[in-house]
């Protein structure tokens, strides 16, 4: 870590290390004289803040500002020791004060830069044979562990960045499960699970909400929500990934949760959004995929011909519905609505 010092004087002093700590004080002249300008800044005691800043750039064409690395200690190989953890924890509030927040943000780009800094959170790499990669956990803080208290659990907000006001696109939000590798390695799953309810009152379990970015002013297309199961690119017989949308179970006399697939509404002269249910095609000798309705289902019901025609937008061969006025099932065939004799 650069130059060393043999000086260590007074309580709290440290020998053979820069920056020199003398009587619990880091002297700024020691930082400057030893090439550590900007390494450490202690803000005044009235704010009780500690700021650690890496060294700035000197303005040269290839001299970037210095990185700031927080590294957990390396375990001793002869003792099979674990590596040290890094914990960043907001301060505990006292009395009615709130606990401190933790903010991790990439650095802002300069006035003519193309990008601002990224934030990357990566679990540890598996270094040896059959060593799993490290997990990444992001938790909202729990409410009080005391069963007699009523504090809510902390929420987790993950949002892509907004576009600039002059017309920038909103950032994409992409979540990928890990790819399986080699023989026998399965692709990772993505699970979105709403919170269960295990109390004794008539409350509801949590729900899962996925919302694409909106568009304002003169933008043309709002954000999409795309959910893809994993593909198989193997030369072996491998099943493609499933997509499961399952509402929560009700308890005692409570009903089960609904599954609502609702296309977007429209205003003006253009149509509302469509919903497409398409089974997979087959490129070989096997059959096409099929759509199964395993529960009681109901076709569209319209009060009269006017309501039917408005919903159909003129009609397309294959449309079908129940007409309340005629009391008939009707099918659009050959360019016209025709009643079906069900007797």
Short mmCIF file of C-alpha atoms in Angstrom, two decimals:
data_model
loop_
_atom_site.label_atom_id
_atom_site.label_comp_id
_atom_site.label_asym_id
_atom_site.label_seq_id
_atom_site.Cartn_x
_atom_site.Cartn_y
_atom_site.Cartn_z
CA UNK A 1 0.00 0.00 0.00
CA UNK A 2 2.70 2.51 -1.03
CA UNK A 3 5.20 3.99 1.41
CA UNK A 4 5.46 2.94 5.02
CA UNK A 5 6.21 4.78 8.24
CA UNK A 6 8.16 3.70 11.28
CA UNK A 7 6.43 6.30 13.40
CA UNK A 8 3.79 5.28 15.89
CA UNK A 9 3.11 7.62 18.75
CA UNK A 10 0.38 7.82 21.36
CA UNK A 11 -2.84 6.01 22.08
CA UNK A 12 -4.50 4.62 18.96
CA UNK A 13 -1.40 5.07 16.79
CA UNK A 14 -0.42 2.57 14.12
CA UNK A 15 3.12 1.77 13.00
CA UNK A 16 4.39 0.88 9.54
CA UNK A 17 1.30 1.96 7.66
CA UNK A 18 -0.03 4.94 5.80
CA UNK A 19 -2.17 6.92 6.45
CA UNK A 20 -0.56 7.53 9.86
CA UNK A 21 -3.05 7.56 12.72
CA UNK A 22 -1.81 9.63 15.65
CA UNK A 23 -3.89 9.89 18.80
CA UNK A 24 -6.97 8.68 16.94
CA UNK A 25 -6.56 11.36 14.24
CA UNK A 26 -5.71 10.85 10.58
CA UNK A 27 -3.58 13.87 9.66
CA UNK A 28 -4.32 15.30 6.24
CA UNK A 29 -0.68 16.36 5.71
CA UNK A 30 0.34 12.70 5.99
CA UNK A 31 -2.14 11.79 3.27
CA UNK A 32 -0.92 14.53 0.96
CA UNK A 33 2.79 13.94 1.49
CA UNK A 34 2.45 10.22 0.89
CA UNK A 35 0.45 10.37 -2.34
CA UNK A 36 -2.90 9.56 -0.73
CA UNK A 37 -4.67 12.78 -1.70
CA UNK A 38 -8.42 12.20 -1.57
CA UNK A 39 -8.09 8.71 -0.10
CA UNK A 40 -9.85 9.47 3.18
CA UNK A 41 -12.07 12.33 4.26
CA UNK A 42 -13.59 12.63 7.71
CA UNK A 43 -16.47 15.10 7.73
CA UNK A 44 -16.91 17.28 10.79
CA UNK A 45 -18.29 15.87 14.02
CA UNK A 46 -21.44 17.98 13.75
CA UNK A 47 -22.65 15.69 10.95
CA UNK A 48 -21.21 12.48 12.39
CA UNK A 49 -20.49 11.33 8.83
CA UNK A 50 -17.57 9.31 7.52
CA UNK A 51 -16.78 9.61 3.84
CA UNK A 52 -14.22 7.43 2.09
CA UNK A 53 -13.24 8.74 -1.33
CA UNK A 54 -10.75 7.21 -3.72
CA UNK A 55 -8.08 9.38 -5.30
CA UNK A 56 -9.16 11.79 -8.05
CA UNK A 57 -7.80 12.01 -11.56
CA UNK A 58 -5.01 14.56 -12.12
CA UNK A 59 -6.60 15.59 -15.41
CA UNK A 60 -4.26 13.67 -17.70
CA UNK A 61 -5.67 12.10 -20.89
CA UNK A 62 -5.40 8.54 -19.56
CA UNK A 63 -5.40 9.09 -15.83
CA UNK A 64 -8.78 7.98 -14.50
CA UNK A 65 -9.83 8.45 -10.92
CA UNK A 66 -8.75 5.65 -8.60
CA UNK A 67 -11.01 2.72 -7.79
CA UNK A 68 -12.31 2.10 -4.29
CA UNK A 69 -12.19 -1.60 -3.43
CA UNK A 70 -13.74 -3.21 -0.37
CA UNK A 71 -12.36 -6.73 -0.15
CA UNK A 72 -13.18 -9.38 2.41
CA UNK A 73 -10.14 -11.13 3.81
CA UNK A 74 -8.75 -14.28 2.21
CA UNK A 75 -9.05 -17.49 4.21
CA UNK A 76 -5.86 -19.38 5.05
CA UNK A 77 -5.44 -22.27 2.62
CA UNK A 78 -3.78 -24.52 5.20
CA UNK A 79 -6.64 -24.10 7.63
CA UNK A 80 -9.56 -24.43 5.23
CA UNK A 81 -10.79 -21.03 6.43
CA UNK A 82 -13.71 -19.16 4.93
CA UNK A 83 -13.14 -15.82 3.23
CA UNK A 84 -14.22 -12.74 5.12
CA UNK A 85 -17.64 -11.21 4.52
CA UNK A 86 -18.34 -7.61 3.57
CA UNK A 87 -21.33 -6.14 5.33
CA UNK A 88 -22.78 -2.72 4.57
CA UNK A 89 -25.44 -1.93 7.10
CA UNK A 90 -27.38 1.28 7.66
CA UNK A 91 -27.18 2.65 11.18
CA UNK A 92 -29.71 1.74 13.86
CA UNK A 93 -32.25 4.45 14.74
CA UNK A 94 -32.84 5.40 18.35
CA UNK A 95 -36.14 6.31 19.98
CA UNK A 96 -38.55 7.39 17.23
CA UNK A 97 -35.69 7.82 14.74
CA UNK A 98 -35.62 5.70 11.60
CA UNK A 99 -32.78 3.34 10.79
CA UNK A 100 -30.25 4.53 8.24
CA UNK A 101 -30.64 3.67 4.55
CA UNK A 102 -28.03 2.07 2.29
CA UNK A 103 -27.58 3.61 -1.15
CA UNK A 104 -25.39 2.03 -3.81
CA UNK A 105 -25.24 4.09 -6.98
CA UNK A 106 -23.03 4.14 -10.04
CA UNK A 107 -21.09 7.33 -10.67
CA UNK A 108 -22.60 9.99 -12.92
CA UNK A 109 -21.11 10.39 -16.37
CA UNK A 110 -19.46 13.63 -17.39
CA UNK A 111 -21.20 16.26 -19.54
CA UNK A 112 -20.05 14.60 -22.79
CA UNK A 113 -19.93 10.98 -21.61
CA UNK A 114 -21.97 8.26 -23.29
CA UNK A 115 -22.77 6.34 -20.10
CA UNK A 116 -22.88 6.74 -16.37
CA UNK A 117 -21.30 4.11 -14.13
CA UNK A 118 -22.95 0.73 -13.63
CA UNK A 119 -23.69 -1.11 -10.41
CA UNK A 120 -22.73 -4.78 -10.47
CA UNK A 121 -23.54 -7.21 -7.68
CA UNK A 122 -22.09 -10.66 -8.28
CA UNK A 123 -21.97 -13.70 -6.04
CA UNK A 124 -18.57 -15.30 -5.56
CA UNK A 125 -17.17 -17.48 -8.33
CA UNK A 126 -16.79 -21.21 -7.82
CA UNK A 127 -13.02 -21.49 -7.98
CA UNK A 128 -12.42 -25.23 -7.73
CA UNK A 129 -13.94 -28.52 -8.78
CA UNK A 130 -17.59 -28.83 -7.71
CA UNK A 131 -17.52 -25.48 -5.89
CA UNK A 132 -20.88 -23.72 -6.26
CA UNK A 133 -21.04 -20.07 -7.18
CA UNK A 134 -22.10 -17.71 -4.40
CA UNK A 135 -25.72 -16.64 -4.10
CA UNK A 136 -26.96 -13.04 -4.12
CA UNK A 137 -29.65 -12.19 -1.58
CA UNK A 138 -31.62 -8.95 -1.58
CA UNK A 139 -34.09 -8.73 1.29
CA UNK A 140 -36.36 -6.05 2.56
CA UNK A 141 -35.88 -5.63 6.28
CA UNK A 142 -38.21 -7.66 8.52
CA UNK A 143 -40.69 -6.09 10.88
CA UNK A 144 -39.92 -6.53 14.57
CA UNK A 145 -39.14 -10.09 15.57
CA UNK A 146 -41.28 -9.55 18.65
CA UNK A 147 -44.61 -11.28 17.98
CA UNK A 148 -46.45 -8.56 19.90
CA UNK A 149 -45.41 -5.77 17.51
CA UNK A 150 -47.06 -4.75 14.24
CA UNK A 151 -44.26 -3.38 12.06
CA UNK A 152 -44.52 -4.12 8.33
CA UNK A 153 -41.68 -5.78 6.48
CA UNK A 154 -39.56 -3.52 4.31
CA UNK A 155 -40.33 -3.39 0.60
CA UNK A 156 -37.97 -4.03 -2.29
CA UNK A 157 -38.08 -1.62 -5.21
CA UNK A 158 -36.25 -2.56 -8.38
CA UNK A 159 -36.92 -0.15 -11.23
CA UNK A 160 -35.17 0.54 -14.50
CA UNK A 161 -34.10 4.14 -15.04
CA UNK A 162 -36.42 6.75 -16.50
CA UNK A 163 -35.61 8.37 -19.82
CA UNK A 164 -34.44 11.97 -20.01
CA UNK A 165 -37.21 14.56 -20.32
CA UNK A 166 -36.11 15.56 -23.81
CA UNK A 167 -36.95 12.14 -25.26
CA UNK A 168 -34.71 9.40 -23.83
CA UNK A 169 -35.96 5.81 -23.69
CA UNK A 170 -36.65 4.19 -20.34
CA UNK A 171 -34.13 1.53 -19.30
CA UNK A 172 -34.95 -2.14 -19.82
CA UNK A 173 -35.43 -4.48 -16.88
CA UNK A 174 -34.13 -7.95 -17.65
CA UNK A 175 -34.02 -10.92 -15.29
CA UNK A 176 -32.22 -14.03 -16.53
CA UNK A 177 -31.93 -17.36 -14.79
CA UNK A 178 -28.54 -19.02 -15.18
CA UNK A 179 -27.78 -21.35 -18.08
CA UNK A 180 -27.07 -24.99 -17.39
CA UNK A 181 -23.71 -26.14 -18.75
CA UNK A 182 -22.14 -29.42 -19.69
CA UNK A 183 -23.79 -32.82 -19.51
CA UNK A 184 -26.60 -32.92 -16.96
CA UNK A 185 -26.61 -29.23 -15.99
CA UNK A 186 -30.15 -27.87 -15.86
CA UNK A 187 -31.08 -24.24 -16.53
CA UNK A 188 -31.98 -22.17 -13.48
CA UNK A 189 -35.58 -21.24 -12.71
CA UNK A 190 -37.18 -17.85 -12.09
CA UNK A 191 -39.74 -17.80 -9.30
CA UNK A 192 -41.97 -14.86 -8.46
CA UNK A 193 -43.79 -15.76 -5.27
CA UNK A 194 -46.20 -13.46 -3.50
CA UNK A 195 -46.07 -13.47 0.28
CA UNK A 196 -48.17 -16.01 2.17
CA UNK A 197 -50.52 -15.00 4.96
CA UNK A 198 -50.37 -17.06 8.14
CA UNK A 199 -52.30 -14.90 10.61
CA UNK A 200 -55.70 -15.56 12.19
CA UNK A 201 -57.61 -12.58 10.76
CA UNK A 202 -59.47 -12.21 7.46
CA UNK A 203 -56.61 -10.72 5.52
CA UNK A 204 -55.31 -11.44 2.02
CA UNK A 205 -52.12 -13.04 0.86
CA UNK A 206 -49.73 -10.94 -1.24
CA UNK A 207 -49.88 -10.50 -4.99
CA UNK A 208 -47.33 -10.32 -7.79
CA UNK A 209 -47.42 -7.20 -9.93
CA UNK A 210 -45.29 -6.76 -13.06
CA UNK A 211 -45.67 -3.40 -14.77
CA UNK A 212 -43.87 -2.29 -17.92
CA UNK A 213 -42.69 1.30 -18.25
CA UNK A 214 -45.20 3.92 -19.37
CA UNK A 215 -44.57 6.47 -22.10
CA UNK A 216 -45.44 10.15 -22.04
CA UNK A 217 -45.50 13.13 -24.39
CA UNK A 218 -44.68 12.15 -27.99
CA UNK A 219 -43.41 8.61 -27.38
CA UNK A 220 -44.90 5.90 -29.58
CA UNK A 221 -44.71 2.58 -27.70
CA UNK A 222 -45.01 1.80 -23.98
CA UNK A 223 -42.75 -0.89 -22.52
CA UNK A 224 -43.46 -4.59 -23.04
CA UNK A 225 -43.68 -7.36 -20.46
CA UNK A 226 -41.98 -10.46 -21.85
CA UNK A 227 -41.79 -13.76 -19.99
CA UNK A 228 -39.86 -16.53 -21.71
CA UNK A 229 -39.19 -20.03 -20.47
CA UNK A 230 -35.75 -21.48 -21.16
CA UNK A 231 -34.96 -22.93 -24.59
CA UNK A 232 -33.05 -26.12 -25.17
CA UNK A 233 -30.07 -25.85 -27.52
CA UNK A 234 -28.77 -29.33 -26.77
CA UNK A 235 -28.39 -32.09 -29.35
CA UNK A 236 -29.93 -34.45 -26.78
CA UNK A 237 -33.61 -34.94 -25.89
CA UNK A 238 -34.23 -32.00 -23.55
CA UNK A 239 -37.61 -30.54 -22.57
CA UNK A 240 -38.17 -26.79 -22.95
CA UNK A 241 -38.96 -24.85 -19.80
CA UNK A 242 -42.54 -24.42 -18.58
CA UNK A 243 -44.32 -21.20 -17.65
CA UNK A 244 -46.55 -21.61 -14.63
CA UNK A 245 -49.00 -18.92 -13.56
CA UNK A 246 -50.79 -20.13 -10.48
CA UNK A 247 -52.95 -18.08 -8.17
CA UNK A 248 -52.76 -18.67 -4.43
CA UNK A 249 -54.85 -21.19 -2.51
CA UNK A 250 -57.68 -19.99 -0.29
CA UNK A 251 -58.11 -21.33 3.24
CA UNK A 252 -61.24 -22.50 5.10
CA UNK A 253 -64.05 -20.57 3.32
CA UNK A 254 -61.81 -18.18 1.42
CA UNK A 255 -61.84 -18.52 -2.36
CA UNK A 256 -58.73 -19.21 -4.42
CA UNK A 257 -56.95 -16.31 -6.06
CA UNK A 258 -57.84 -15.31 -9.62
CA UNK A 259 -55.57 -15.26 -12.65
CA UNK A 260 -56.30 -12.16 -14.71
CA UNK A 261 -54.83 -11.74 -18.18
CA UNK A 262 -56.08 -8.36 -19.36
CA UNK A 263 -54.97 -6.68 -22.55
CA UNK A 264 -54.57 -2.92 -22.59
CA UNK A 265 -57.57 -0.65 -23.08
CA UNK A 266 -57.56 2.00 -25.78
CA UNK A 267 -59.14 5.43 -26.27
CA UNK A 268 -60.23 6.95 -29.54
CA UNK A 269 -60.58 5.11 -32.85
CA UNK A 270 -58.00 2.33 -32.48
CA UNK A 271 -58.78 -1.06 -30.96
CA UNK A 272 -57.93 -2.43 -27.54
CA UNK A 273 -55.07 -4.86 -27.15
CA UNK A 274 -55.50 -8.50 -28.18
CA UNK A 275 -54.65 -11.67 -26.25
CA UNK A 276 -53.03 -14.49 -28.18
CA UNK A 277 -52.86 -18.05 -26.87
CA UNK A 278 -50.71 -20.06 -29.25
CA UNK A 279 -49.49 -23.58 -28.62
CA UNK A 280 -46.02 -24.53 -29.83
CA UNK A 281 -45.46 -25.63 -33.42
CA UNK A 282 -43.58 -28.76 -34.43
CA UNK A 283 -40.81 -28.82 -37.00
CA UNK A 284 -40.52 -32.63 -37.20
CA UNK A 285 -42.80 -35.67 -37.27
CA UNK A 286 -44.60 -34.86 -34.00
CA UNK A 287 -47.95 -33.11 -33.69
CA UNK A 288 -48.52 -29.44 -32.99
CA UNK A 289 -49.04 -28.35 -29.40
CA UNK A 290 -52.62 -28.02 -28.22
CA UNK A 291 -54.54 -25.71 -25.89
CA UNK A 292 -56.46 -27.52 -23.16
CA UNK A 293 -59.35 -26.01 -21.20
CA UNK A 294 -59.56 -28.31 -18.21
CA UNK A 295 -62.23 -26.37 -16.32
CA UNK A 296 -65.69 -25.06 -17.12
CA UNK A 297 -65.33 -22.24 -19.63
CA UNK A 298 -67.73 -19.74 -21.17
CA UNK A 299 -67.77 -18.18 -24.63
CA UNK A 300 -68.31 -14.42 -25.03
CA UNK A 301 -71.88 -13.29 -24.34
CA UNK A 302 -73.41 -10.21 -26.03
CA UNK A 303 -76.80 -8.64 -25.44
CA UNK A 304 -77.74 -8.17 -29.09
CA UNK A 305 -76.42 -7.93 -32.65
CA UNK A 306 -75.19 -4.36 -32.17
CA UNK A 307 -73.05 -5.24 -29.15
CA UNK A 308 -71.77 -8.35 -30.92
CA UNK A 309 -70.76 -6.50 -34.09
CA UNK A 310 -69.09 -3.70 -32.15
CA UNK A 311 -66.97 -6.20 -30.21
CA UNK A 312 -66.15 -8.22 -33.35
CA UNK A 313 -65.08 -5.17 -35.35
CA UNK A 314 -66.81 -6.48 -38.45
CA UNK A 315 -66.22 -10.16 -37.82
CA UNK A 316 -63.62 -12.70 -38.87
CA UNK A 317 -64.30 -16.30 -39.91
CA UNK A 318 -64.12 -18.52 -36.86
CA UNK A 319 -65.49 -16.00 -34.32
CA UNK A 320 -68.15 -17.41 -32.03
CA UNK A 321 -70.37 -16.06 -29.23
CA UNK A 322 -73.71 -16.38 -27.47
CA UNK A 323 -76.36 -13.83 -28.48
CA UNK A 324 -78.71 -13.10 -25.58
CA UNK A 325 -81.45 -11.62 -27.76
CA UNK A 326 -81.60 -14.55 -30.18
CA UNK A 327 -80.82 -17.13 -27.49
CA UNK A 328 -78.43 -18.78 -29.97
CA UNK A 329 -74.79 -19.72 -30.25
CA UNK A 330 -73.52 -17.86 -33.31
CA UNK A 331 -70.48 -18.48 -35.50
CA UNK A 332 -69.02 -16.16 -38.13
CA UNK A 333 -68.72 -18.29 -41.28
CA UNK A 334 -68.31 -17.20 -44.89
CA UNK A 335 -68.50 -13.52 -44.02
CA UNK A 336 -71.72 -13.65 -41.97
CA UNK A 337 -73.01 -14.58 -38.55
CA UNK A 338 -74.90 -17.88 -38.51
CA UNK A 339 -76.82 -19.50 -35.69
CA UNK A 340 -75.87 -22.96 -34.46
CA UNK A 341 -78.67 -25.49 -33.90
CA UNK A 342 -77.64 -27.24 -30.67
CA UNK A 343 -80.64 -29.58 -30.58
#
